[in-house]
Amino acid sequence: MTSLTDLTQLGEVVDVVIGVDTHVHTHAAAVLDARTGAVLAELSVPATAAGYADLVEFADQHGTLRAWALEGTGSHGAGLARHLAAREEVVIELDRPERAQRRNGAKSDPLDAVRAAREALARPRLGTPRHTGDRQALAVLLAARRSAVQGAGDAQRQVFGLLIAAPEPIRARFRNQKLPAIIAAAATLRTHPSWDTETVTTVTVLRTLARRAQTLSAEAATHEKAILAIVRLWRPDLLQEYGVGPIVAAIVLCAWSHPGRIHSEAAFAMLAGVAPIPANSGQVTTRHRLNRYGDRQLNWALHTVALTRLRGHQPTRDYAERRTRDGKTTREIRRCLKRYIARDLYRILERGPATP
């Protein structure tokens, strides 16, 4: 079948489109005629393996040339997406609709299933679900590491905050120390029978928070090692790019997923939120505004690469100096760099690693 990214109209290659509104316990499906958009049938099934099989059997009654338009392929619809992928069905990924996009605010599972199918029919370009396997493993590890890093940071800030208001004997013990040394020392604190209730409680809580910070930091480091191992096996060429470490590489790979999913470097830049958005008015045709949409984790990854290159990558430093002389601000230069980095990384990803 023609690649989904090359289609002009889905109705040209399939007879029916099955829209599916996915939820935790149930999935609602609607079968639409690909040429007229008419609703042919509707069905609701449980979100189980048996329900997925019933849904495929239901689709078999309405045509073999078909495509599935799924919402939430990375969350509630992940199980159904895997089931359909194993059967080599054509699956189209859709975002969940904003409330304003629903007709007159109407909301029901069957209506959303119909809307999903019609949206797939109307799109000039169609997206496929992200791959599982290594990509999903990275996504899981990134989520766990992000949670551990955030928890460790929260615990460290709580330790620092408690020390500010702690009794003077405790404050004196930690005065003029850096945060890592404070955490290490606080984790070994012991109480004394002669202390009052406030001091004993403060020391006990400080020790608990410091040990929590240490545990979560160690957990984050373990996740990062696992991420690095997967990236090295999958796309080691990314790690050769200046400023791209294992976490940045993993975020980029999770957003990109596989060749052909994102049809152009401009689309990748838009996904990352680094494509400039025109903000023209009247006769002014050269204005652009900041793009605050897209994958913010991917945007953060590109921002990290840009900052790293500005600090130590001589060609990037030369570029920044030249644009500064042209009158560009530091913020504008960073935005340009992020767009260039998105272009380069997309080309590397689509080209694939060099074969030995």
PDB file of N, CA and C in Angstrom, residues 181-234:
ATOM      1  N   ALA A 181      27.388  18.201  50.040  1.00  0.00           N
ATOM      2  CA  ALA A 181      27.953  17.889  51.350  1.00  0.00           C
ATOM      3  C   ALA A 181      26.883  17.920  52.432  1.00  0.00           C
ATOM      4  N   ILE A 182      25.927  18.829  52.291  1.00  0.00           N
ATOM      5  CA  ILE A 182      24.827  18.894  53.258  1.00  0.00           C
ATOM      6  C   ILE A 182      24.009  17.610  53.223  1.00  0.00           C
ATOM      7  N   ILE A 183      23.698  17.127  52.017  1.00  0.00           N
ATOM      8  CA  ILE A 183      22.899  15.907  51.892  1.00  0.00           C
ATOM      9  C   ILE A 183      23.644  14.710  52.478  1.00  0.00           C
ATOM     10  N   ALA A 184      24.937  14.615  52.172  1.00  0.00           N
ATOM     11  CA  ALA A 184      25.724  13.493  52.685  1.00  0.00           C
ATOM     12  C   ALA A 184      25.809  13.521  54.207  1.00  0.00           C
ATOM     13  N   ALA A 185      25.992  14.702  54.782  1.00  0.00           N
ATOM     14  CA  ALA A 185      26.096  14.802  56.234  1.00  0.00           C
ATOM     15  C   ALA A 185      24.734  14.589  56.908  1.00  0.00           C
ATOM     16  N   ALA A 186      23.683  15.141  56.299  1.00  0.00           N
ATOM     17  CA  ALA A 186      22.344  15.006  56.895  1.00  0.00           C
ATOM     18  C   ALA A 186      21.883  13.551  56.925  1.00  0.00           C
ATOM     19  N   ALA A 187      22.326  12.754  55.961  1.00  0.00           N
ATOM     20  CA  ALA A 187      21.923  11.344  55.913  1.00  0.00           C
ATOM     21  C   ALA A 187      22.513  10.543  57.063  1.00  0.00           C
ATOM     22  N   THR A 188      23.538  11.072  57.749  1.00  0.00           N
ATOM     23  CA  THR A 188      24.179  10.352  58.855  1.00  0.00           C
ATOM     24  C   THR A 188      23.863  10.954  60.218  1.00  0.00           C
ATOM     25  N   LEU A 189      22.941  11.900  60.263  1.00  0.00           N
ATOM     26  CA  LEU A 189      22.617  12.555  61.526  1.00  0.00           C
ATOM     27  C   LEU A 189      22.047  11.560  62.542  1.00  0.00           C
ATOM     28  N   ARG A 190      22.359  11.800  63.797  1.00  0.00           N
ATOM     29  CA  ARG A 190      21.815  10.998  64.892  1.00  0.00           C
ATOM     30  C   ARG A 190      21.229  11.935  65.951  1.00  0.00           C
ATOM     31  N   THR A 191      20.222  11.473  66.614  1.00  0.00           N
ATOM     32  CA  THR A 191      19.606  12.277  67.687  1.00  0.00           C
ATOM     33  C   THR A 191      20.335  12.061  69.012  1.00  0.00           C
ATOM     34  N   HIS A 192      20.096  13.004  69.946  1.00  0.00           N
ATOM     35  CA  HIS A 192      20.732  12.936  71.269  1.00  0.00           C
ATOM     36  C   HIS A 192      19.646  13.020  72.342  1.00  0.00           C
ATOM     37  N   PRO A 193      19.744  12.216  73.387  1.00  0.00           N
ATOM     38  CA  PRO A 193      18.690  12.212  74.418  1.00  0.00           C
ATOM     39  C   PRO A 193      18.471  13.566  75.081  1.00  0.00           C
ATOM     40  N   SER A 194      19.499  14.422  75.093  1.00  0.00           N
ATOM     41  CA  SER A 194      19.365  15.714  75.781  1.00  0.00           C
ATOM     42  C   SER A 194      18.649  16.767  74.954  1.00  0.00           C
ATOM     43  N   TRP A 195      18.384  16.479  73.692  1.00  0.00           N
ATOM     44  CA  TRP A 195      17.757  17.472  72.817  1.00  0.00           C
ATOM     45  C   TRP A 195      16.268  17.575  73.097  1.00  0.00           C
ATOM     46  N   ASP A 196      15.717  18.772  72.803  1.00  0.00           N
ATOM     47  CA  ASP A 196      14.272  18.948  72.971  1.00  0.00           C
ATOM     48  C   ASP A 196      13.525  18.350  71.773  1.00  0.00           C
ATOM     49  N   THR A 197      12.204  18.389  71.848  1.00  0.00           N
ATOM     50  CA  THR A 197      11.371  17.744  70.831  1.00  0.00           C
ATOM     51  C   THR A 197      11.582  18.364  69.452  1.00  0.00           C
ATOM     52  N   GLU A 198      11.688  19.683  69.405  1.00  0.00           N
ATOM     53  CA  GLU A 198      11.871  20.348  68.107  1.00  0.00           C
ATOM     54  C   GLU A 198      13.151  19.901  67.425  1.00  0.00           C
ATOM     55  N   THR A 199      14.249  19.863  68.191  1.00  0.00           N
ATOM     56  CA  THR A 199      15.538  19.489  67.600  1.00  0.00           C
ATOM     57  C   THR A 199      15.535  18.036  67.158  1.00  0.00           C
ATOM     58  N   VAL A 200      15.005  17.156  67.999  1.00  0.00           N
ATOM     59  CA  VAL A 200      14.952  15.733  67.644  1.00  0.00           C
ATOM     60  C   VAL A 200      14.127  15.522  66.379  1.00  0.00           C
ATOM     61  N   THR A 201      12.974  16.183  66.307  1.00  0.00           N
ATOM     62  CA  THR A 201      12.102  16.019  65.133  1.00  0.00           C
ATOM     63  C   THR A 201      12.772  16.562  63.880  1.00  0.00           C
ATOM     64  N   THR A 202      13.404  17.723  63.995  1.00  0.00           N
ATOM     65  CA  THR A 202      14.075  18.322  62.836  1.00  0.00           C
ATOM     66  C   THR A 202      15.181  17.426  62.317  1.00  0.00           C
ATOM     67  N   VAL A 203      15.993  16.896  63.210  1.00  0.00           N
ATOM     68  CA  VAL A 203      17.094  16.021  62.805  1.00  0.00           C
ATOM     69  C   VAL A 203      16.564  14.748  62.161  1.00  0.00           C
ATOM     70  N   THR A 204      15.512  14.193  62.740  1.00  0.00           N
ATOM     71  CA  THR A 204      14.941  12.962  62.179  1.00  0.00           C
ATOM     72  C   THR A 204      14.418  13.180  60.768  1.00  0.00           C
ATOM     73  N   VAL A 205      13.720  14.290  60.561  1.00  0.00           N
ATOM     74  CA  VAL A 205      13.175  14.582  59.235  1.00  0.00           C
ATOM     75  C   VAL A 205      14.294  14.905  58.250  1.00  0.00           C
ATOM     76  N   LEU A 206      15.310  15.642  58.693  1.00  0.00           N
ATOM     77  CA  LEU A 206      16.444  15.941  57.824  1.00  0.00           C
ATOM     78  C   LEU A 206      17.120  14.651  57.342  1.00  0.00           C
ATOM     79  N   ARG A 207      17.310  13.716  58.257  1.00  0.00           N
ATOM     80  CA  ARG A 207      17.938  12.445  57.890  1.00  0.00           C
ATOM     81  C   ARG A 207      17.080  11.665  56.893  1.00  0.00           C
ATOM     82  N   THR A 208      15.770  11.647  57.125  1.00  0.00           N
ATOM     83  CA  THR A 208      14.859  10.929  56.229  1.00  0.00           C
ATOM     84  C   THR A 208      14.874  11.538  54.832  1.00  0.00           C
ATOM     85  N   LEU A 209      14.807  12.867  54.754  1.00  0.00           N
ATOM     86  CA  LEU A 209      14.788  13.531  53.449  1.00  0.00           C
ATOM     87  C   LEU A 209      16.121  13.358  52.718  1.00  0.00           C
ATOM     88  N   ALA A 210      17.231  13.441  53.458  1.00  0.00           N
ATOM     89  CA  ALA A 210      18.539  13.287  52.822  1.00  0.00           C
ATOM     90  C   ALA A 210      18.708  11.880  52.263  1.00  0.00           C
ATOM     91  N   ARG A 211      18.278  10.884  53.006  1.00  0.00           N
ATOM     92  CA  ARG A 211      18.386   9.513  52.507  1.00  0.00           C
ATOM     93  C   ARG A 211      17.445   9.283  51.322  1.00  0.00           C
ATOM     94  N   ARG A 212      16.295   9.928  51.352  1.00  0.00           N
ATOM     95  CA  ARG A 212      15.399   9.831  50.202  1.00  0.00           C
ATOM     96  C   ARG A 212      16.056  10.432  48.963  1.00  0.00           C
ATOM     97  N   ALA A 213      16.698  11.582  49.137  1.00  0.00           N
ATOM     98  CA  ALA A 213      17.381  12.218  48.005  1.00  0.00           C
ATOM     99  C   ALA A 213      18.487  11.320  47.465  1.00  0.00           C
ATOM    100  N   GLN A 214      19.246  10.692  48.345  1.00  0.00           N
ATOM    101  CA  GLN A 214      20.319   9.801  47.909  1.00  0.00           C
ATOM    102  C   GLN A 214      19.766   8.583  47.168  1.00  0.00           C
ATOM    103  N   THR A 215      18.681   8.010  47.694  1.00  0.00           N
ATOM    104  CA  THR A 215      18.090   6.830  47.061  1.00  0.00           C
ATOM    105  C   THR A 215      17.569   7.155  45.674  1.00  0.00           C
ATOM    106  N   LEU A 216      16.863   8.284  45.559  1.00  0.00           N
ATOM    107  CA  LEU A 216      16.305   8.659  44.265  1.00  0.00           C
ATOM    108  C   LEU A 216      17.398   9.057  43.275  1.00  0.00           C
ATOM    109  N   SER A 217      18.452   9.680  43.744  1.00  0.00           N
ATOM    110  CA  SER A 217      19.567  10.026  42.862  1.00  0.00           C
ATOM    111  C   SER A 217      20.239   8.762  42.326  1.00  0.00           C
ATOM    112  N   ALA A 218      20.393   7.771  43.194  1.00  0.00           N
ATOM    113  CA  ALA A 218      20.973   6.499  42.749  1.00  0.00           C
ATOM    114  C   ALA A 218      20.054   5.803  41.753  1.00  0.00           C
ATOM    115  N   GLU A 219      18.751   5.878  41.997  1.00  0.00           N
ATOM    116  CA  GLU A 219      17.793   5.285  41.054  1.00  0.00           C
ATOM    117  C   GLU A 219      17.879   5.978  39.696  1.00  0.00           C
ATOM    118  N   ALA A 220      17.961   7.300  39.689  1.00  0.00           N
ATOM    119  CA  ALA A 220      18.069   8.040  38.432  1.00  0.00           C
ATOM    120  C   ALA A 220      19.339   7.650  37.685  1.00  0.00           C
ATOM    121  N   ALA A 221      20.442   7.469  38.411  1.00  0.00           N
ATOM    122  CA  ALA A 221      21.696   7.071  37.770  1.00  0.00           C
ATOM    123  C   ALA A 221      21.581   5.680  37.157  1.00  0.00           C
ATOM    124  N   THR A 222      20.880   4.775  37.824  1.00  0.00           N
ATOM    125  CA  THR A 222      20.674   3.431  37.285  1.00  0.00           C
ATOM    126  C   THR A 222      19.862   3.477  35.999  1.00  0.00           C
ATOM    127  N   HIS A 223      18.803   4.289  35.994  1.00  0.00           N
ATOM    128  CA  HIS A 223      17.989   4.435  34.784  1.00  0.00           C
ATOM    129  C   HIS A 223      18.808   5.030  33.643  1.00  0.00           C
ATOM    130  N   GLU A 224      19.677   5.986  33.962  1.00  0.00           N
ATOM    131  CA  GLU A 224      20.481   6.611  32.914  1.00  0.00           C
ATOM    132  C   GLU A 224      21.444   5.604  32.285  1.00  0.00           C
ATOM    133  N   LYS A 225      22.004   4.708  33.090  1.00  0.00           N
ATOM    134  CA  LYS A 225      22.877   3.667  32.542  1.00  0.00           C
ATOM    135  C   LYS A 225      22.103   2.752  31.589  1.00  0.00           C
ATOM    136  N   ALA A 226      20.881   2.397  31.977  1.00  0.00           N
ATOM    137  CA  ALA A 226      20.064   1.547  31.109  1.00  0.00           C
ATOM    138  C   ALA A 226      19.706   2.276  29.815  1.00  0.00           C
ATOM    139  N   ILE A 227      19.424   3.574  29.908  1.00  0.00           N
ATOM    140  CA  ILE A 227      19.124   4.383  28.715  1.00  0.00           C
ATOM    141  C   ILE A 227      20.330   4.414  27.789  1.00  0.00           C
ATOM    142  N   LEU A 228      21.504   4.634  28.355  1.00  0.00           N
ATOM    143  CA  LEU A 228      22.726   4.699  27.550  1.00  0.00           C
ATOM    144  C   LEU A 228      22.970   3.380  26.820  1.00  0.00           C
ATOM    145  N   ALA A 229      22.717   2.258  27.500  1.00  0.00           N
ATOM    146  CA  ALA A 229      22.938   0.952  26.870  1.00  0.00           C
ATOM    147  C   ALA A 229      22.029   0.764  25.656  1.00  0.00           C
ATOM    148  N   ILE A 230      20.768   1.175  25.778  1.00  0.00           N
ATOM    149  CA  ILE A 230      19.831   1.021  24.662  1.00  0.00           C
ATOM    150  C   ILE A 230      20.203   1.944  23.512  1.00  0.00           C
ATOM    151  N   VAL A 231      20.544   3.191  23.819  1.00  0.00           N
ATOM    152  CA  VAL A 231      20.911   4.150  22.767  1.00  0.00           C
ATOM    153  C   VAL A 231      22.150   3.669  22.022  1.00  0.00           C
ATOM    154  N   ARG A 232      23.125   3.146  22.747  1.00  0.00           N
ATOM    155  CA  ARG A 232      24.347   2.663  22.097  1.00  0.00           C
ATOM    156  C   ARG A 232      24.069   1.515  21.143  1.00  0.00           C
ATOM    157  N   LEU A 233      23.120   0.662  21.497  1.00  0.00           N
ATOM    158  CA  LEU A 233      22.776  -0.461  20.629  1.00  0.00           C
ATOM    159  C   LEU A 233      21.926  -0.020  19.438  1.00  0.00           C
ATOM    160  N   TRP A 234      21.047   0.956  19.674  1.00  0.00           N
ATOM    161  CA  TRP A 234      20.084   1.359  18.641  1.00  0.00           C
ATOM    162  C   TRP A 234      20.672   2.397  17.692  1.00  0.00           C
TER     163      TRP A 234
END
